[in-house]
């Protein structure tokens, strides 16, 4: 069984020998791969919907791993008890939904020392939730697969981290000389504190896509004479200018 590049990233960001809960596990591909490779000694595959739940059970059984992977049906973190696992993965959902799942089940995260999360959109919402609930982003990755761009965020509880959140999100200088600019805490939350340091063509491409979306909204707003629309248009224009400055600075820094 070969994992997609996206799921392989989640697998690789785990430490060996963990006890894993994969929330929204679909076909349980990640738990099966993690147990087979030794990244997990045992796992729980959680799934709410009947179809994926049955598919996950079949996948685990056909892999011969029913003794090490338990498939449970339930909503979000309801499938685990406090102290039962040390690693939680949630992938393939919006950042707002992942944050809501973590928020509703936060009491079940007792004993969890690593969250590995892959939001499809709303990465900033998820980073903000982690910050506000004393989880420290420890690593970030960005990839493109099948015409889509994915970010993966690994975070640990503040008590388990060697660095404080305030250090992670301290205003950061990027670029050099005349091209040097300072990114604020809010900008780091939006773009990713580690991703802005890593840069790279996929990161640049992602933010060009974001600019295209903003330009589309700007075009729609141009058809309105309402004061609120004009105010929103000005806000978007300023955001577009700032993103362009950041990308230009990052690209020149690599020359």
Coordinates of C-alpha atoms in Angstrom, one line a residue, residues 4-253:
X4 CA -0.4 9.7 -1.2
X5 CA 2.3 12.4 -0.8
X6 CA -0.1 14.2 1.6
X7 CA -0.6 11.3 3.9
X8 CA 3.0 10.3 3.7
X9 CA 3.9 13.7 5.2
X10 CA 1.7 13.0 8.2
X11 CA 3.3 9.6 8.5
X12 CA 6.8 11.1 8.4
X13 CA 6.1 13.8 11.0
X14 CA 5.3 11.1 13.6
X15 CA 7.9 9.7 15.9
X16 CA 8.4 5.9 16.0
X17 CA 6.5 3.8 18.5
X18 CA 3.5 6.1 19.1
X19 CA -0.1 5.3 20.0
X20 CA -2.1 7.0 17.3
X21 CA -5.6 8.2 16.9
X22 CA -6.5 9.1 13.3
X23 CA -9.7 11.2 13.3
X24 CA -11.8 11.0 10.2
X25 CA -9.7 8.1 9.1
X26 CA -11.7 7.3 6.0
X27 CA -10.2 3.9 4.7
X28 CA -7.7 3.8 7.6
X29 CA -4.8 4.1 5.2
X30 CA -2.7 6.2 7.6
X31 CA -3.1 4.0 10.7
X32 CA -2.3 0.8 8.6
X33 CA 0.8 2.4 7.1
X34 CA 2.0 3.8 10.5
X35 CA 1.6 0.4 12.3
X36 CA 3.3 -1.4 9.4
X37 CA 6.3 1.0 9.5
X38 CA 6.6 1.1 13.3
X39 CA 5.6 4.7 13.5
X40 CA 2.7 3.5 15.7
X41 CA 2.7 0.4 18.0
X42 CA -1.1 0.5 17.9
X43 CA -3.8 2.8 16.6
X44 CA -7.4 3.9 16.7
X45 CA -9.1 4.8 13.4
X46 CA -12.1 7.1 14.1
X47 CA -14.8 7.7 11.5
X48 CA -18.3 9.2 11.9
X49 CA -20.0 8.1 8.6
X50 CA -21.1 4.5 8.1
X51 CA -19.6 4.0 4.6
X52 CA -16.0 5.1 5.5
X53 CA -16.3 3.3 8.9
X54 CA -17.1 0.0 7.2
X55 CA -14.3 0.6 4.6
X56 CA -11.8 1.2 7.4
X57 CA -12.8 -2.0 9.1
X58 CA -12.3 -3.9 5.9
X59 CA -8.9 -2.3 5.3
X60 CA -7.6 -3.1 8.7
X61 CA -8.9 -6.7 8.5
X62 CA -7.4 -7.3 5.1
X63 CA -4.1 -5.9 6.3
X64 CA -4.2 -8.5 9.2
X65 CA -3.9 -5.7 11.8
X66 CA -7.2 -6.0 13.7
X67 CA -5.2 -6.8 16.9
X68 CA -3.3 -3.5 16.7
X69 CA -5.8 -1.1 15.0
X70 CA -9.2 -0.6 16.4
X71 CA -11.8 1.1 14.2
X72 CA -14.3 3.1 16.2
X73 CA -17.4 5.0 15.0
X74 CA -17.9 8.4 16.6
X75 CA -17.8 12.2 16.1
X76 CA -14.4 13.7 16.3
X77 CA -12.4 13.0 19.4
X78 CA -15.3 11.2 21.0
X79 CA -13.7 8.0 19.8
X80 CA -10.8 8.3 22.3
X81 CA -10.6 8.5 26.1
X82 CA -8.3 10.9 28.0
X83 CA -4.8 9.4 28.3
X84 CA -5.5 6.7 25.7
X85 CA -3.2 7.9 22.9
X86 CA -0.2 10.2 22.5
X87 CA -0.5 11.3 18.9
X88 CA -3.6 12.6 17.0
X89 CA -3.8 13.1 13.3
X90 CA -6.6 14.9 11.5
X91 CA -6.5 15.5 7.7
X92 CA -8.5 16.5 4.8
X93 CA -10.9 19.0 6.5
X94 CA -11.1 22.7 6.7
X95 CA -9.0 24.4 9.3
X96 CA -12.1 25.8 11.0
X97 CA -13.6 22.3 11.3
X98 CA -10.4 20.8 12.7
X99 CA -10.2 23.6 15.2
X100 CA -13.8 22.9 16.2
X101 CA -13.1 19.2 16.6
X102 CA -10.1 20.0 18.8
X103 CA -12.1 22.6 20.8
X104 CA -15.1 20.3 21.5
X105 CA -12.9 17.4 22.5
X106 CA -10.0 19.3 24.2
X107 CA -10.5 17.4 27.5
X108 CA -9.8 14.2 25.5
X109 CA -6.3 15.4 24.5
X110 CA -4.9 14.6 28.0
X111 CA -1.7 12.7 27.4
X112 CA -1.5 13.7 23.7
X113 CA 2.0 15.1 23.0
X114 CA 1.7 15.6 19.3
X115 CA -1.0 16.8 16.9
X116 CA -0.4 16.4 13.2
X117 CA -2.9 18.3 11.2
X118 CA -3.6 18.8 7.5
X119 CA -6.2 21.5 6.8
X120 CA -7.4 21.9 3.2
X121 CA -8.2 25.6 3.8
X122 CA -8.2 28.0 6.8
X123 CA -4.7 27.2 8.0
X124 CA -4.6 30.6 9.8
X125 CA -7.8 29.7 11.8
X126 CA -6.1 26.5 12.9
X127 CA -2.8 28.1 13.8
X128 CA -4.7 30.7 15.8
X129 CA -6.6 28.0 17.7
X130 CA -3.3 26.2 18.5
X131 CA -1.7 29.4 19.7
X132 CA -4.7 30.3 21.9
X133 CA -4.8 26.9 23.5
X134 CA -1.1 26.6 24.3
X135 CA -0.1 24.3 21.5
X136 CA 3.2 25.2 19.8
X137 CA 3.8 24.6 16.1
X138 CA 6.9 22.5 15.9
X139 CA 7.1 21.8 12.1
X140 CA 5.3 22.7 8.9
X141 CA 5.4 21.3 5.4
X142 CA 3.8 22.3 2.1
X143 CA 3.4 20.2 -1.0
X144 CA 1.5 20.1 -4.3
X145 CA -0.3 17.0 -5.3
X146 CA -2.8 16.4 -8.1
X147 CA -3.2 20.1 -8.7
X148 CA -3.9 21.0 -5.1
X149 CA -1.6 22.5 -2.4
X150 CA -1.6 21.1 1.1
X151 CA 0.0 22.3 4.3
X152 CA 0.7 20.0 7.2
X153 CA 1.2 21.4 10.7
X154 CA 2.7 19.4 13.6
X155 CA 2.2 20.9 17.1
X156 CA 3.0 19.9 20.7
X157 CA 1.6 21.1 24.0
X158 CA 3.5 24.1 25.4
X159 CA 4.8 22.1 28.4
X160 CA 6.3 19.6 25.9
X161 CA 8.0 22.2 23.7
X162 CA 11.6 23.5 23.9
X163 CA 10.4 26.9 22.5
X164 CA 7.6 29.2 23.5
X165 CA 4.8 30.4 21.3
X166 CA 5.8 34.0 21.7
X167 CA 9.2 33.1 20.2
X168 CA 7.6 31.3 17.3
X169 CA 5.4 34.3 16.5
X170 CA 7.8 37.0 17.3
X171 CA 7.9 39.5 14.4
X172 CA 10.3 38.1 11.9
X173 CA 12.7 39.8 9.4
X174 CA 12.9 38.2 6.0
X175 CA 15.0 39.2 3.1
X176 CA 18.2 41.2 3.1
X177 CA 19.3 44.8 2.7
X178 CA 16.8 47.0 0.9
X179 CA 14.5 43.9 0.4
X180 CA 14.2 43.2 4.1
X181 CA 10.8 43.4 5.7
X182 CA 9.3 42.5 9.0
X183 CA 6.4 40.1 9.3
X184 CA 3.9 40.6 12.1
X185 CA 2.5 37.9 14.4
X186 CA -0.8 38.0 12.4
X187 CA 1.1 37.6 9.1
X188 CA 3.1 34.6 10.5
X189 CA -0.1 33.0 11.6
X190 CA -1.6 33.5 8.1
X191 CA 1.5 32.3 6.2
X192 CA 3.1 29.9 8.6
X193 CA 6.1 30.7 10.9
X194 CA 8.2 27.9 9.4
X195 CA 6.9 28.1 5.9
X196 CA 7.9 31.7 5.4
X197 CA 11.5 30.6 6.4
X198 CA 11.4 27.6 4.1
X199 CA 9.9 29.5 1.1
X200 CA 10.2 27.4 -2.1
X201 CA 8.2 27.3 -5.3
X202 CA 5.1 25.6 -3.9
X203 CA 4.8 28.2 -1.1
X204 CA 5.2 31.0 -3.7
X205 CA 2.6 29.3 -6.0
X206 CA 0.1 28.9 -3.1
X207 CA 0.2 32.6 -2.4
X208 CA -0.1 33.6 -6.0
X209 CA -3.2 31.5 -6.0
X210 CA -4.4 33.4 -2.9
X211 CA -3.8 36.7 -4.7
X212 CA -5.8 35.5 -7.7
X213 CA -8.7 34.7 -5.3
X214 CA -8.5 38.2 -3.7
X215 CA -8.4 39.8 -7.2
X216 CA -11.6 38.0 -8.1
X217 CA -13.3 39.3 -5.0
X218 CA -11.9 42.8 -5.7
X219 CA -13.5 42.7 -9.2
X220 CA -16.8 41.7 -7.7
X221 CA -16.7 44.6 -5.2
X222 CA -15.9 47.1 -8.0
X223 CA -19.6 46.7 -9.2
X224 CA -20.9 48.1 -5.9
X225 CA -21.1 51.7 -4.8
X226 CA -21.8 50.8 -1.1
X227 CA -19.4 52.4 1.4
X228 CA -18.8 49.0 3.0
X229 CA -17.8 47.5 -0.4
X230 CA -15.4 50.3 -1.0
X231 CA -13.9 49.8 2.4
X232 CA -13.5 46.1 1.8
X233 CA -11.9 46.8 -1.6
X234 CA -9.4 49.0 0.0
X235 CA -8.6 46.4 2.6
X236 CA -8.1 43.8 -0.1
X237 CA -5.9 46.1 -2.2
X238 CA -3.7 46.6 0.9
X239 CA -3.5 42.9 1.5
X240 CA -2.6 42.2 -2.1
X241 CA 0.2 44.8 -2.0
X242 CA 1.6 43.2 1.2
X243 CA 1.5 39.7 -0.1
X244 CA 3.3 40.8 -3.3
X245 CA 6.0 42.6 -1.2
X246 CA 6.5 39.4 0.9
X247 CA 6.8 37.2 -2.1
X248 CA 9.1 39.5 -3.9
X249 CA 11.3 39.8 -0.9
X250 CA 11.5 36.0 -0.5
X251 CA 12.3 35.5 -4.1
X252 CA 15.1 38.1 -4.1
X253 CA 16.4 36.6 -0.9

